[in-house]
PDB file of C-alpha atoms in Angstrom:
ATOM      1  CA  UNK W   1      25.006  19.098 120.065  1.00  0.00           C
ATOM      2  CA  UNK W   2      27.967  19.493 122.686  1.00  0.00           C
ATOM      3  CA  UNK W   3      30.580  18.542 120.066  1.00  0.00           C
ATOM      4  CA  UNK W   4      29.401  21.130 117.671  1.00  0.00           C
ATOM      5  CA  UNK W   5      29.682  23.729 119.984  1.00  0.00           C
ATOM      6  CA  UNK W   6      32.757  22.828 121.260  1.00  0.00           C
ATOM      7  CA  UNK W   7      33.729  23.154 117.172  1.00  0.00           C
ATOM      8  CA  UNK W   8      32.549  26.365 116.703  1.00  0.00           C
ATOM      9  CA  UNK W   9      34.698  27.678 120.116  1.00  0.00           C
ATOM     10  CA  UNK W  10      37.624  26.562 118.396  1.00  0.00           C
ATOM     11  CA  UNK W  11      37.043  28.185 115.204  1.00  0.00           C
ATOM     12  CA  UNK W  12      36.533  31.619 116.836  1.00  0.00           C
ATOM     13  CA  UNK W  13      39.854  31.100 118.807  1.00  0.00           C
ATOM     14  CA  UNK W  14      41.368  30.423 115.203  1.00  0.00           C
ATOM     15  CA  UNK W  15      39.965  33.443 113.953  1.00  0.00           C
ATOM     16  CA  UNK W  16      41.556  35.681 116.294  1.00  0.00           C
ATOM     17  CA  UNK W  17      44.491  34.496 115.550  1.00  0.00           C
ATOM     18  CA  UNK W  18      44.545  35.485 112.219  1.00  0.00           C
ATOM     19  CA  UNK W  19      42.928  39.024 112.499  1.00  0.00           C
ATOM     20  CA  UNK W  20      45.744  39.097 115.597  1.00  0.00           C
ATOM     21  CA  UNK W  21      48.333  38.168 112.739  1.00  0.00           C
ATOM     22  CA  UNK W  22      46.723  40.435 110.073  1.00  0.00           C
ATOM     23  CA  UNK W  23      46.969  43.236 112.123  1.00  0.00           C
ATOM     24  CA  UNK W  24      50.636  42.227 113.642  1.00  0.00           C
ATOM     25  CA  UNK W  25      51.663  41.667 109.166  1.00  0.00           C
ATOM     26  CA  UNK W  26      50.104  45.571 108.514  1.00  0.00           C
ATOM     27  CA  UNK W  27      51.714  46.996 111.572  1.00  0.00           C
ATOM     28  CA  UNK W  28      54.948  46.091 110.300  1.00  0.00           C
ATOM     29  CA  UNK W  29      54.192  46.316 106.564  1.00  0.00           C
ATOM     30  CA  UNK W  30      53.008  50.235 107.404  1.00  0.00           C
ATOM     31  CA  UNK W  31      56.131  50.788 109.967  1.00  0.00           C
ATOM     32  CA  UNK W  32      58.156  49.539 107.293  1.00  0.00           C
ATOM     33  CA  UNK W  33      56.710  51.871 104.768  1.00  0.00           C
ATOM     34  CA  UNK W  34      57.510  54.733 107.923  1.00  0.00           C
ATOM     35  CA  UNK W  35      61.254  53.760 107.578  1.00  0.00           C
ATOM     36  CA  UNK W  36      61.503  53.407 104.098  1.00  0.00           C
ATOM     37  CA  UNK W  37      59.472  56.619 103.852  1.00  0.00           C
ATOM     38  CA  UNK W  38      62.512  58.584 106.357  1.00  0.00           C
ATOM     39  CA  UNK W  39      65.421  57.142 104.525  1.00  0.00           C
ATOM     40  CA  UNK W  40      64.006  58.330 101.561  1.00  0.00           C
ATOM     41  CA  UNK W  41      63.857  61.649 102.759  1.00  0.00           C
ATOM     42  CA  UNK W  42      66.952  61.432 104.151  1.00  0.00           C
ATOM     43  CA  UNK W  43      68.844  60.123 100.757  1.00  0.00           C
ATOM     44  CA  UNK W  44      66.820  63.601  98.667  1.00  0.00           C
ATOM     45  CA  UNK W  45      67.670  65.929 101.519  1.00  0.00           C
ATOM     46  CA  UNK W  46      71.608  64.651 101.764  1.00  0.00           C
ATOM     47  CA  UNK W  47      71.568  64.549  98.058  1.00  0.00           C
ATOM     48  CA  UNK W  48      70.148  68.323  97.584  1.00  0.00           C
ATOM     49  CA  UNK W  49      72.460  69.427 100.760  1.00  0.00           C
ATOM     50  CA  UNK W  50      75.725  67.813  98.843  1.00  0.00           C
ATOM     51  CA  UNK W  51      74.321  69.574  95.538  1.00  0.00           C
ATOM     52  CA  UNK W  52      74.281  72.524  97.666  1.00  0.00           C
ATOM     53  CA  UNK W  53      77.818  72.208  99.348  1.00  0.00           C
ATOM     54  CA  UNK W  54      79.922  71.153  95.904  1.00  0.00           C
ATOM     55  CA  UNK W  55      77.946  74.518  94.324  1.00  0.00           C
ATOM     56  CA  UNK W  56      78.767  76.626  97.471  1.00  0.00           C
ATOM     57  CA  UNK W  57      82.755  75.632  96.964  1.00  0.00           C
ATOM     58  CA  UNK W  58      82.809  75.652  93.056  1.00  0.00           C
ATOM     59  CA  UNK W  59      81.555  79.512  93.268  1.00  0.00           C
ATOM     60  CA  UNK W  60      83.856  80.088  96.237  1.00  0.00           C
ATOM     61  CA  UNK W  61      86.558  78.809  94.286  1.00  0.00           C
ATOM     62  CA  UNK W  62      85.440  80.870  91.224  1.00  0.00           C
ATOM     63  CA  UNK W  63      85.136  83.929  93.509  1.00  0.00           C
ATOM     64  CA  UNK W  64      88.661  83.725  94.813  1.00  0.00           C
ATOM     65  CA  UNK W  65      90.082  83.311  91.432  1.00  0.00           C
ATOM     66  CA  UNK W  66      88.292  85.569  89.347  1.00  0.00           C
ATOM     67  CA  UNK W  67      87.721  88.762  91.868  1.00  0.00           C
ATOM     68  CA  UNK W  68      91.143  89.385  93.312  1.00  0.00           C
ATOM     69  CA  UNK W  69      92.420  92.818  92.939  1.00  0.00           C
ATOM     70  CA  UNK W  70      95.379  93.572  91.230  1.00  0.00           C
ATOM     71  CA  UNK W  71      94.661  97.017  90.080  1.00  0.00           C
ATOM     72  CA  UNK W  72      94.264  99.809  93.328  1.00  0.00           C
ATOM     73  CA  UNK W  73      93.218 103.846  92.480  1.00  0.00           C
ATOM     74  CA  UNK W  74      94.200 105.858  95.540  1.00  0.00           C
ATOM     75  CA  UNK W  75      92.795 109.731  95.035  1.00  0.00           C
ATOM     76  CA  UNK W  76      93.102 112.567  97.531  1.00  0.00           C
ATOM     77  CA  UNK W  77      95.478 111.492 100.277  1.00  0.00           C
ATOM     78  CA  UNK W  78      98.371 113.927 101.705  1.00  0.00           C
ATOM     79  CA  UNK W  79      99.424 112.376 105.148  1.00  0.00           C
ATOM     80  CA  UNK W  80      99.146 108.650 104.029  1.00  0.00           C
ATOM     81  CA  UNK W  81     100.782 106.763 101.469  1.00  0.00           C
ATOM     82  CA  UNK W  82      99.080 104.873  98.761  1.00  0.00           C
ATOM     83  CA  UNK W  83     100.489 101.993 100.656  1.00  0.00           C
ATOM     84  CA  UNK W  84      99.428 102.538 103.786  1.00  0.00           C
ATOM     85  CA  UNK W  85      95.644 103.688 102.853  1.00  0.00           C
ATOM     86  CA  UNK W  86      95.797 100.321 100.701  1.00  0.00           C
ATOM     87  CA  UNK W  87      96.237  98.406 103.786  1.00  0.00           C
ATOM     88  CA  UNK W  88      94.032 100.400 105.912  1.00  0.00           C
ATOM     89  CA  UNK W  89      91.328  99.392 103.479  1.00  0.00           C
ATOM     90  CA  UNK W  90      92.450  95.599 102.239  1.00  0.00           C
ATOM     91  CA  UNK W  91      93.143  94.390 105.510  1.00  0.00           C
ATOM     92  CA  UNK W  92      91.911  91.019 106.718  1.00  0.00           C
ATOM     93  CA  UNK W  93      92.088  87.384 105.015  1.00  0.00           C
ATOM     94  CA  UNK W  94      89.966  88.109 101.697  1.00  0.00           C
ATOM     95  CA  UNK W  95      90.944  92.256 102.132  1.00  0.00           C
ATOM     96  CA  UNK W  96      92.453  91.594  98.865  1.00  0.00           C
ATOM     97  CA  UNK W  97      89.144  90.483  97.128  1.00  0.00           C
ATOM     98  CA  UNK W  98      87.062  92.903  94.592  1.00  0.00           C
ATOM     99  CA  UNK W  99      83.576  91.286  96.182  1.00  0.00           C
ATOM    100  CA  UNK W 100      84.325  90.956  99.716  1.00  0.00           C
ATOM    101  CA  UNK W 101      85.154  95.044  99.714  1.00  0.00           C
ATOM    102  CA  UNK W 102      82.060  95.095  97.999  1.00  0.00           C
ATOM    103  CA  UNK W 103      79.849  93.793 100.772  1.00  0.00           C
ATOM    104  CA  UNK W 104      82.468  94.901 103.183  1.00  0.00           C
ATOM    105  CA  UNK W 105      81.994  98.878 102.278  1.00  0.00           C
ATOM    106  CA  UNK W 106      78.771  98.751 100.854  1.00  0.00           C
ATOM    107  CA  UNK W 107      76.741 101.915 101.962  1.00  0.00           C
ATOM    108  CA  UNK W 108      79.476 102.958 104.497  1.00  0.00           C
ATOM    109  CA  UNK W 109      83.161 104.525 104.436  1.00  0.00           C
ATOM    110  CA  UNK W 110      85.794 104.139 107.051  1.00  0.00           C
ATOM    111  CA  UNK W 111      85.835 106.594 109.391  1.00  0.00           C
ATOM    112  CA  UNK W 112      88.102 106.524 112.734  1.00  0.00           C
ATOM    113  CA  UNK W 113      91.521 107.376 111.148  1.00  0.00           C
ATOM    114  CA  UNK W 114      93.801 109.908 112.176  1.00  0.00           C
ATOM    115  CA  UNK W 115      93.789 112.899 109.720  1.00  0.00           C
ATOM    116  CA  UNK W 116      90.911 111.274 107.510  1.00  0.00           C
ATOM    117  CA  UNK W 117      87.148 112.407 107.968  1.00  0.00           C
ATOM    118  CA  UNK W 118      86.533 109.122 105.668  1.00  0.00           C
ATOM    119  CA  UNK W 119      87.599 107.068 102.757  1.00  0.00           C
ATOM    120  CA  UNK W 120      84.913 105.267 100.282  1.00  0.00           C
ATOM    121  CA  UNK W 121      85.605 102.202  98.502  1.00  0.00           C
ATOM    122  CA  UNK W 122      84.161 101.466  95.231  1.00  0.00           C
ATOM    123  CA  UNK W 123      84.305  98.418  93.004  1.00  0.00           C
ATOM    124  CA  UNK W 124      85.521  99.288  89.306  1.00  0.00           C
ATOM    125  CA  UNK W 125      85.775  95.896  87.921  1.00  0.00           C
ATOM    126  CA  UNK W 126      86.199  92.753  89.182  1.00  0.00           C
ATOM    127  CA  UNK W 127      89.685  93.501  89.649  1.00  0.00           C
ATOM    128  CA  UNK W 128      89.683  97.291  90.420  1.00  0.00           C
ATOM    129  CA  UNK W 129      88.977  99.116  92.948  1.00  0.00           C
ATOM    130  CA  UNK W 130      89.002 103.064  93.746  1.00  0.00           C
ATOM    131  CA  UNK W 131      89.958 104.541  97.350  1.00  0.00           C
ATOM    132  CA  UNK W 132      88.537 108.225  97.803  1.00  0.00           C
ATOM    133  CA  UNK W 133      90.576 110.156 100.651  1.00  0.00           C
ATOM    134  CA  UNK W 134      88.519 112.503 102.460  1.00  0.00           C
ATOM    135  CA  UNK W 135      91.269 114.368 104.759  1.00  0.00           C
ATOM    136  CA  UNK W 136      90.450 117.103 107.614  1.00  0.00           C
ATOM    137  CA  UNK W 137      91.271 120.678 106.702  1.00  0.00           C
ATOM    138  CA  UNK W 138      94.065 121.108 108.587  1.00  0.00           C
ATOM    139  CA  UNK W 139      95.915 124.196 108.701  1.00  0.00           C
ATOM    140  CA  UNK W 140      98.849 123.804 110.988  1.00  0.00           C
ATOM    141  CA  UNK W 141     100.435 122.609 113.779  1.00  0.00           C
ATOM    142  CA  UNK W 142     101.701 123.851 116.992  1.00  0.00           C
ATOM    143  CA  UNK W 143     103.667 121.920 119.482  1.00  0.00           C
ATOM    144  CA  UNK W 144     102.712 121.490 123.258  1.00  0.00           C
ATOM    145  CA  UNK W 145     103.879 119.222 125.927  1.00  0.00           C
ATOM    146  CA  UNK W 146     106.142 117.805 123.585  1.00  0.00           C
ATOM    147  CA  UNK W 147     103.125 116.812 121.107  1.00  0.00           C
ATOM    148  CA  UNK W 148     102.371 117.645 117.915  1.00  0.00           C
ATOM    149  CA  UNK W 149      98.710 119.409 117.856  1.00  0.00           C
ATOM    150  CA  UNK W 150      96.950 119.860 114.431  1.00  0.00           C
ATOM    151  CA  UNK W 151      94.256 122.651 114.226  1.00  0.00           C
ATOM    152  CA  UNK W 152      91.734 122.978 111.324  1.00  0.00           C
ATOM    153  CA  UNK W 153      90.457 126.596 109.842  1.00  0.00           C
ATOM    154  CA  UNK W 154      88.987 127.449 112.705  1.00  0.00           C
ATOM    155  CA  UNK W 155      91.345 126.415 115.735  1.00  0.00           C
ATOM    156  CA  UNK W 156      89.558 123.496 116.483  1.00  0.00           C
ATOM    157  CA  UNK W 157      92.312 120.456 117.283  1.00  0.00           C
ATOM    158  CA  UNK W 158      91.578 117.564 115.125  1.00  0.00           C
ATOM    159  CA  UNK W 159      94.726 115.449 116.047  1.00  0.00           C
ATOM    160  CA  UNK W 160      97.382 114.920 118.283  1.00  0.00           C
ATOM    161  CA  UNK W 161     100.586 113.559 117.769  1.00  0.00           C
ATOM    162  CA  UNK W 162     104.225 112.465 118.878  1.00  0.00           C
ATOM    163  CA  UNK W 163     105.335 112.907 115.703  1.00  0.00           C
ATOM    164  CA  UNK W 164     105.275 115.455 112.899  1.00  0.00           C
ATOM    165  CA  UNK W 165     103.446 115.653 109.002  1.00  0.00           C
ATOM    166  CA  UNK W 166     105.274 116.652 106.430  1.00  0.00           C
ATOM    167  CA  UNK W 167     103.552 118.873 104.261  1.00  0.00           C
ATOM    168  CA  UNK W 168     101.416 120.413 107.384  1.00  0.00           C
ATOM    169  CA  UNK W 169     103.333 124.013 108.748  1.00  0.00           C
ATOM    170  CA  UNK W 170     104.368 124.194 112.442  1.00  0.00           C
ATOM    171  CA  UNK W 171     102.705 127.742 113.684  1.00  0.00           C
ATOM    172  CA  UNK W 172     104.593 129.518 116.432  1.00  0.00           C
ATOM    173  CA  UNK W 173     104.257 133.006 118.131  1.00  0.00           C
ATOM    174  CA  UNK W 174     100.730 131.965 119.240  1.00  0.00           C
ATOM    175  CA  UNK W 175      99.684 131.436 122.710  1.00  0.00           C
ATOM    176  CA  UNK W 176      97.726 129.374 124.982  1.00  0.00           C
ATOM    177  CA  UNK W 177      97.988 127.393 128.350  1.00  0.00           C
ATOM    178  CA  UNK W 178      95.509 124.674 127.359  1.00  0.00           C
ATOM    179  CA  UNK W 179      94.696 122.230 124.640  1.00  0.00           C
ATOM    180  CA  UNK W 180      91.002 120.194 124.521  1.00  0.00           C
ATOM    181  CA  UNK W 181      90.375 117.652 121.485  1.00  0.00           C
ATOM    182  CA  UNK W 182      87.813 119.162 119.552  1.00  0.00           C
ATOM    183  CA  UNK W 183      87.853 122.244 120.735  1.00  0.00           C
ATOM    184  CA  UNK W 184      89.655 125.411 119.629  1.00  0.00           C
ATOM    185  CA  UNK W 185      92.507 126.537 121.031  1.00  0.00           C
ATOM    186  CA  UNK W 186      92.146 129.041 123.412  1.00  0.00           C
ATOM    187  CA  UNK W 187      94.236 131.956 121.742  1.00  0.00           C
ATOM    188  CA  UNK W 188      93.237 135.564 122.326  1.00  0.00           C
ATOM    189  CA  UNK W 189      92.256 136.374 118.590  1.00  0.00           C
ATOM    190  CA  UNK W 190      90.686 133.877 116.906  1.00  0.00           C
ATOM    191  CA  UNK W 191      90.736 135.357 114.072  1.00  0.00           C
ATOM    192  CA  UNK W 192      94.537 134.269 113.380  1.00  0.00           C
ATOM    193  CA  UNK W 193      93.117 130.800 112.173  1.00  0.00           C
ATOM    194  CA  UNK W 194      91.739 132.288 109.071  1.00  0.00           C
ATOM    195  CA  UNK W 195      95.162 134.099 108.176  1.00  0.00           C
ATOM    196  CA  UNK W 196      96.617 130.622 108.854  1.00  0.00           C
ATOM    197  CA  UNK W 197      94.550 128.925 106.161  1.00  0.00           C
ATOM    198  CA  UNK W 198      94.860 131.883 103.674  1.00  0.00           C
ATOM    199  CA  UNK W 199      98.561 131.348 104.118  1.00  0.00           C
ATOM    200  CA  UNK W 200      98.847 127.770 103.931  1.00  0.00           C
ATOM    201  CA  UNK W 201      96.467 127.758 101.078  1.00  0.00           C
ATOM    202  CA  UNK W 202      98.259 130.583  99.066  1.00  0.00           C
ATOM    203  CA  UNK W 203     101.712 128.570  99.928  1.00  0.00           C
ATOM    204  CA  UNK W 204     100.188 125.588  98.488  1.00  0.00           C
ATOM    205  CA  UNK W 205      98.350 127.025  95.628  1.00  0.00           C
ATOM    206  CA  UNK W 206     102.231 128.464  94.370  1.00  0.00           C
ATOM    207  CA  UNK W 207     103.566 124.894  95.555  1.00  0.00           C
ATOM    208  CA  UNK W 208     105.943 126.903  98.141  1.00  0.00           C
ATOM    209  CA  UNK W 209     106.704 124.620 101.043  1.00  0.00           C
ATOM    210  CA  UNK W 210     106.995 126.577 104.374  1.00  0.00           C
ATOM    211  CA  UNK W 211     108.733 125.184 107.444  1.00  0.00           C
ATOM    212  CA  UNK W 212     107.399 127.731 110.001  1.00  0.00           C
ATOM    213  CA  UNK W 213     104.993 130.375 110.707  1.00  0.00           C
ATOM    214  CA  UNK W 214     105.585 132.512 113.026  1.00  0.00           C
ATOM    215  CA  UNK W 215     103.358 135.835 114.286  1.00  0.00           C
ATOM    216  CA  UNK W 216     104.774 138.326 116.314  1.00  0.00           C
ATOM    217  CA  UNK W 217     102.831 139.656 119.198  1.00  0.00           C
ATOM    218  CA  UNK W 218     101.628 142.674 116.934  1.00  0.00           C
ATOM    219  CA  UNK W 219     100.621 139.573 114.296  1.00  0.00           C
ATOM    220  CA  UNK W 220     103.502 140.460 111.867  1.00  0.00           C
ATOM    221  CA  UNK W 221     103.825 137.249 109.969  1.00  0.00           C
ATOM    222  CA  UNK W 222     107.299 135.550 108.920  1.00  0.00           C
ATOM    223  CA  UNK W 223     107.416 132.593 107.309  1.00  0.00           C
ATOM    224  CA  UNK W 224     110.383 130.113 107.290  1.00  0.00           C
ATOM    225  CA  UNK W 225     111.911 128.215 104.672  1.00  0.00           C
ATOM    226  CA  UNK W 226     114.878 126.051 105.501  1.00  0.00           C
ATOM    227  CA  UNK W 227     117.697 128.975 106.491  1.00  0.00           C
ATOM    228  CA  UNK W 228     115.847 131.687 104.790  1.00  0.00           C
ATOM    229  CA  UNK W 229     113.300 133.966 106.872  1.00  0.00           C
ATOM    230  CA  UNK W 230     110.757 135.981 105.014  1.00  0.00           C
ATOM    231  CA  UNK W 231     109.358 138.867 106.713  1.00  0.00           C
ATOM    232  CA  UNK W 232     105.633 139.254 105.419  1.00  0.00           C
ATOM    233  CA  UNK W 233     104.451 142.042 107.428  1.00  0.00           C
ATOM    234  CA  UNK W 234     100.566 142.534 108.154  1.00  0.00           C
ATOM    235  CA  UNK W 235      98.248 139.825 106.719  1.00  0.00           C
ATOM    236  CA  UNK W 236      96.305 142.113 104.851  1.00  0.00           C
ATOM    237  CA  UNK W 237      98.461 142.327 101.583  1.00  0.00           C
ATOM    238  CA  UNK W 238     100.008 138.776 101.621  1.00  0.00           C
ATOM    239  CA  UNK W 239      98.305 136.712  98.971  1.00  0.00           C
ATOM    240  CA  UNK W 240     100.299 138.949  96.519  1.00  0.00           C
ATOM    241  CA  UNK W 241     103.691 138.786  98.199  1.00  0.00           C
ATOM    242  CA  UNK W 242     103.118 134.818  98.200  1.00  0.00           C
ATOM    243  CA  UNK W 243     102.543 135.289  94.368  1.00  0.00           C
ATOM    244  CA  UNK W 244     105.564 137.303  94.031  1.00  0.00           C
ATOM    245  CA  UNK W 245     107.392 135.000  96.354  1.00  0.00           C
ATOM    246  CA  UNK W 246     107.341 132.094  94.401  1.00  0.00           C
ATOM    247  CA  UNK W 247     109.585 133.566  91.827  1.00  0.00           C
ATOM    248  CA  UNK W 248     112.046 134.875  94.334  1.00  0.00           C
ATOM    249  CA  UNK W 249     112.877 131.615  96.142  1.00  0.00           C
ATOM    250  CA  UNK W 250     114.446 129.666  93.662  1.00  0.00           C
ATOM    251  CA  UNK W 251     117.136 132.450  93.548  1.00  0.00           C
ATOM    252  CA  UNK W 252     118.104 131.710  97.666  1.00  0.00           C
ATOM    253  CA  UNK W 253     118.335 128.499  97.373  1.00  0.00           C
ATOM    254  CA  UNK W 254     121.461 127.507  99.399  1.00  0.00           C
ATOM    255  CA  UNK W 255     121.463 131.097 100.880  1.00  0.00           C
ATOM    256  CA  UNK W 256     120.966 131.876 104.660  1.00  0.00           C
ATOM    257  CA  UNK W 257     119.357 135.606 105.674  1.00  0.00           C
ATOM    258  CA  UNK W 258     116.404 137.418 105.845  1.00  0.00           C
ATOM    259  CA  UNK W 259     114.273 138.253 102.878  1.00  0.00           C
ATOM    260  CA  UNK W 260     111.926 141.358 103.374  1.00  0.00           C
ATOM    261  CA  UNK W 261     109.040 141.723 101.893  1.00  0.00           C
ATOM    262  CA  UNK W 262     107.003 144.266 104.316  1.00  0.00           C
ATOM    263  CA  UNK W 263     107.019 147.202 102.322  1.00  0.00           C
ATOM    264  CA  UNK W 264     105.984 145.190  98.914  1.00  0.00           C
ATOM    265  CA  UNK W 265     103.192 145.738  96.888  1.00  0.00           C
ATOM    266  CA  UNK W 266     102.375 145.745  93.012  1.00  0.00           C
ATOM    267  CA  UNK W 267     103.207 148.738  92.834  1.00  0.00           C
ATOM    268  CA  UNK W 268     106.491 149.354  94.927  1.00  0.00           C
ATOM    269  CA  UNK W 269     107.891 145.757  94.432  1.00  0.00           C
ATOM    270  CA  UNK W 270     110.014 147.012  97.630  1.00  0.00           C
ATOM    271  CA  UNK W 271     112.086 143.756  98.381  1.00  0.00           C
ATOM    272  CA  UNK W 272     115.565 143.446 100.689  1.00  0.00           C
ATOM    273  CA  UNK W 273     117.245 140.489 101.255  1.00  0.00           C
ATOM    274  CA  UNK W 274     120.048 140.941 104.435  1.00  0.00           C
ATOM    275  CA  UNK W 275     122.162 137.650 103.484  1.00  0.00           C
ATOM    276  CA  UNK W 276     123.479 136.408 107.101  1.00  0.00           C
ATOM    277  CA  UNK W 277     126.301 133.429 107.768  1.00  0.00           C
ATOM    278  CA  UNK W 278     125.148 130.104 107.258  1.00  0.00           C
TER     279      UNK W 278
END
């Protein structure tokens, strides 16, 4: 009876031994189905992120050879070159590329720019683009302080500079102690801003570029044009001495003196020109 026993002990130790090793063999068999399980994952998700990288730098290559610009429109600029708007806008290391200015200026211009209210960028073709210039009314300049400042219609001082625009008209005759950016100058009649843009507007309707403006204290207007002065007289009457003026000019070219034009109307035609030494 005692032997048996003692049999039976052994056969239970035996038995634990293998459930112990059962146990130990699925431990491993299911930690190496864990591995095999995260490399596996790790092979698809390299795989689809190398997939994703090689697509990635075949369309940026395709970008960057099929959507550079080599055709520019420039519209509406005075004080800026084609040039020099073009690099305002295609500045940068991929300025020069059709889809870049695309997101770049999508839904926004550039504002920030002397003498420009803003420009808008838009994408013609893959290789085209069109700048619009949106420039501030400006309707002359008077200097102060050694500065250049540039008024719009109604006085109000847009811009300063140390140097002048061509194509803008210095004003003189006009005074004031005191200039604040973005506010109008403080001149005793306002009003002289709107003859200002009548004239500079008449003058560039006729293509007439003036050098000077100049009102006398009783607001007689002369305008200057290289060595030839032309006395206007009162405001009221000069859109059609502008009109007539553009056929006069051509014959003074080269001539120093006064032309004067006070007394003219449609009617009179009353023109004088005092030829002084040049």
């Amino acid at each position: 009876m005692g032997g048996k026993a003692r049999v039976k002990k052994v056969n239970k130790k035996n038995h634990n031994l293998r459930l112990v090793k059962n146990s130990e063999t699925k431990g491993r068999q299911k930690e190496q189905k864990v591995r095999f399980g995260r490399t596996k994952r790790i092979v698809v998700l390299s795989a689809i992120l190398c997939v994703i990288l090689i697509s990635l730098l075949v369309s940026y290559i395709y970008i960057i050879d099929n959507y550079t610009v080599t055709t520019v429109y420039v519209e509406g600029n005075i004080h800026y070159t084609n040039e020099e708007i073009m690099e305002m806008v295609m500045n940068g290391t991929y300025g020069k590329n059709s889809l870049f200015l695309s997101l770049k200026y999508r839904d926004k211009g550039i504002n920030d720019i002397p003498f420009i209210e803003k420009m808008d960028v838009s994408i013609e073709a893959k290789d085209t683009i069109r700048i619009i210039v949106y420039e501030k009314a400006i309707a002359g300049y008077v200097v102060y302080l050694g500065r250049y400042i540039y008024f719009d219609r109604d006085g109000i001082v847009v811009e300063t500079s140390e140097e002048a625009t061509e194509g803008i008209p210095q004003v003189t005759g006009i005074a004031f102690d005191h200039i604040i950016l973005h506010e109008a100058l403080p001149v005793e009649n306002q009003e002289i801003f709107g003859d200002i843009l009548n004239i500079t507007q008449m003058l560039d309707k006729y293509s007439l570029s003036v050098d000077k403006i100049y009102f006398s204290p009783d607001y007689q207007v002369t305008l200057l044009f290289g060595e030839v002065r032309v006395a206007m007289g009162e405001s009221k009457d000069i859109d059609e001495k502008i009109m007539a003026l553009q056929y006069l000019l051509p014959d003074l070219e080269g001539k120093s003196g006064t032309l004067d034009m006070r007394e003219y109307t449609e009617d009179t035609k009353i023109i004088s020109f005092d030829q002084g030494e040049k």
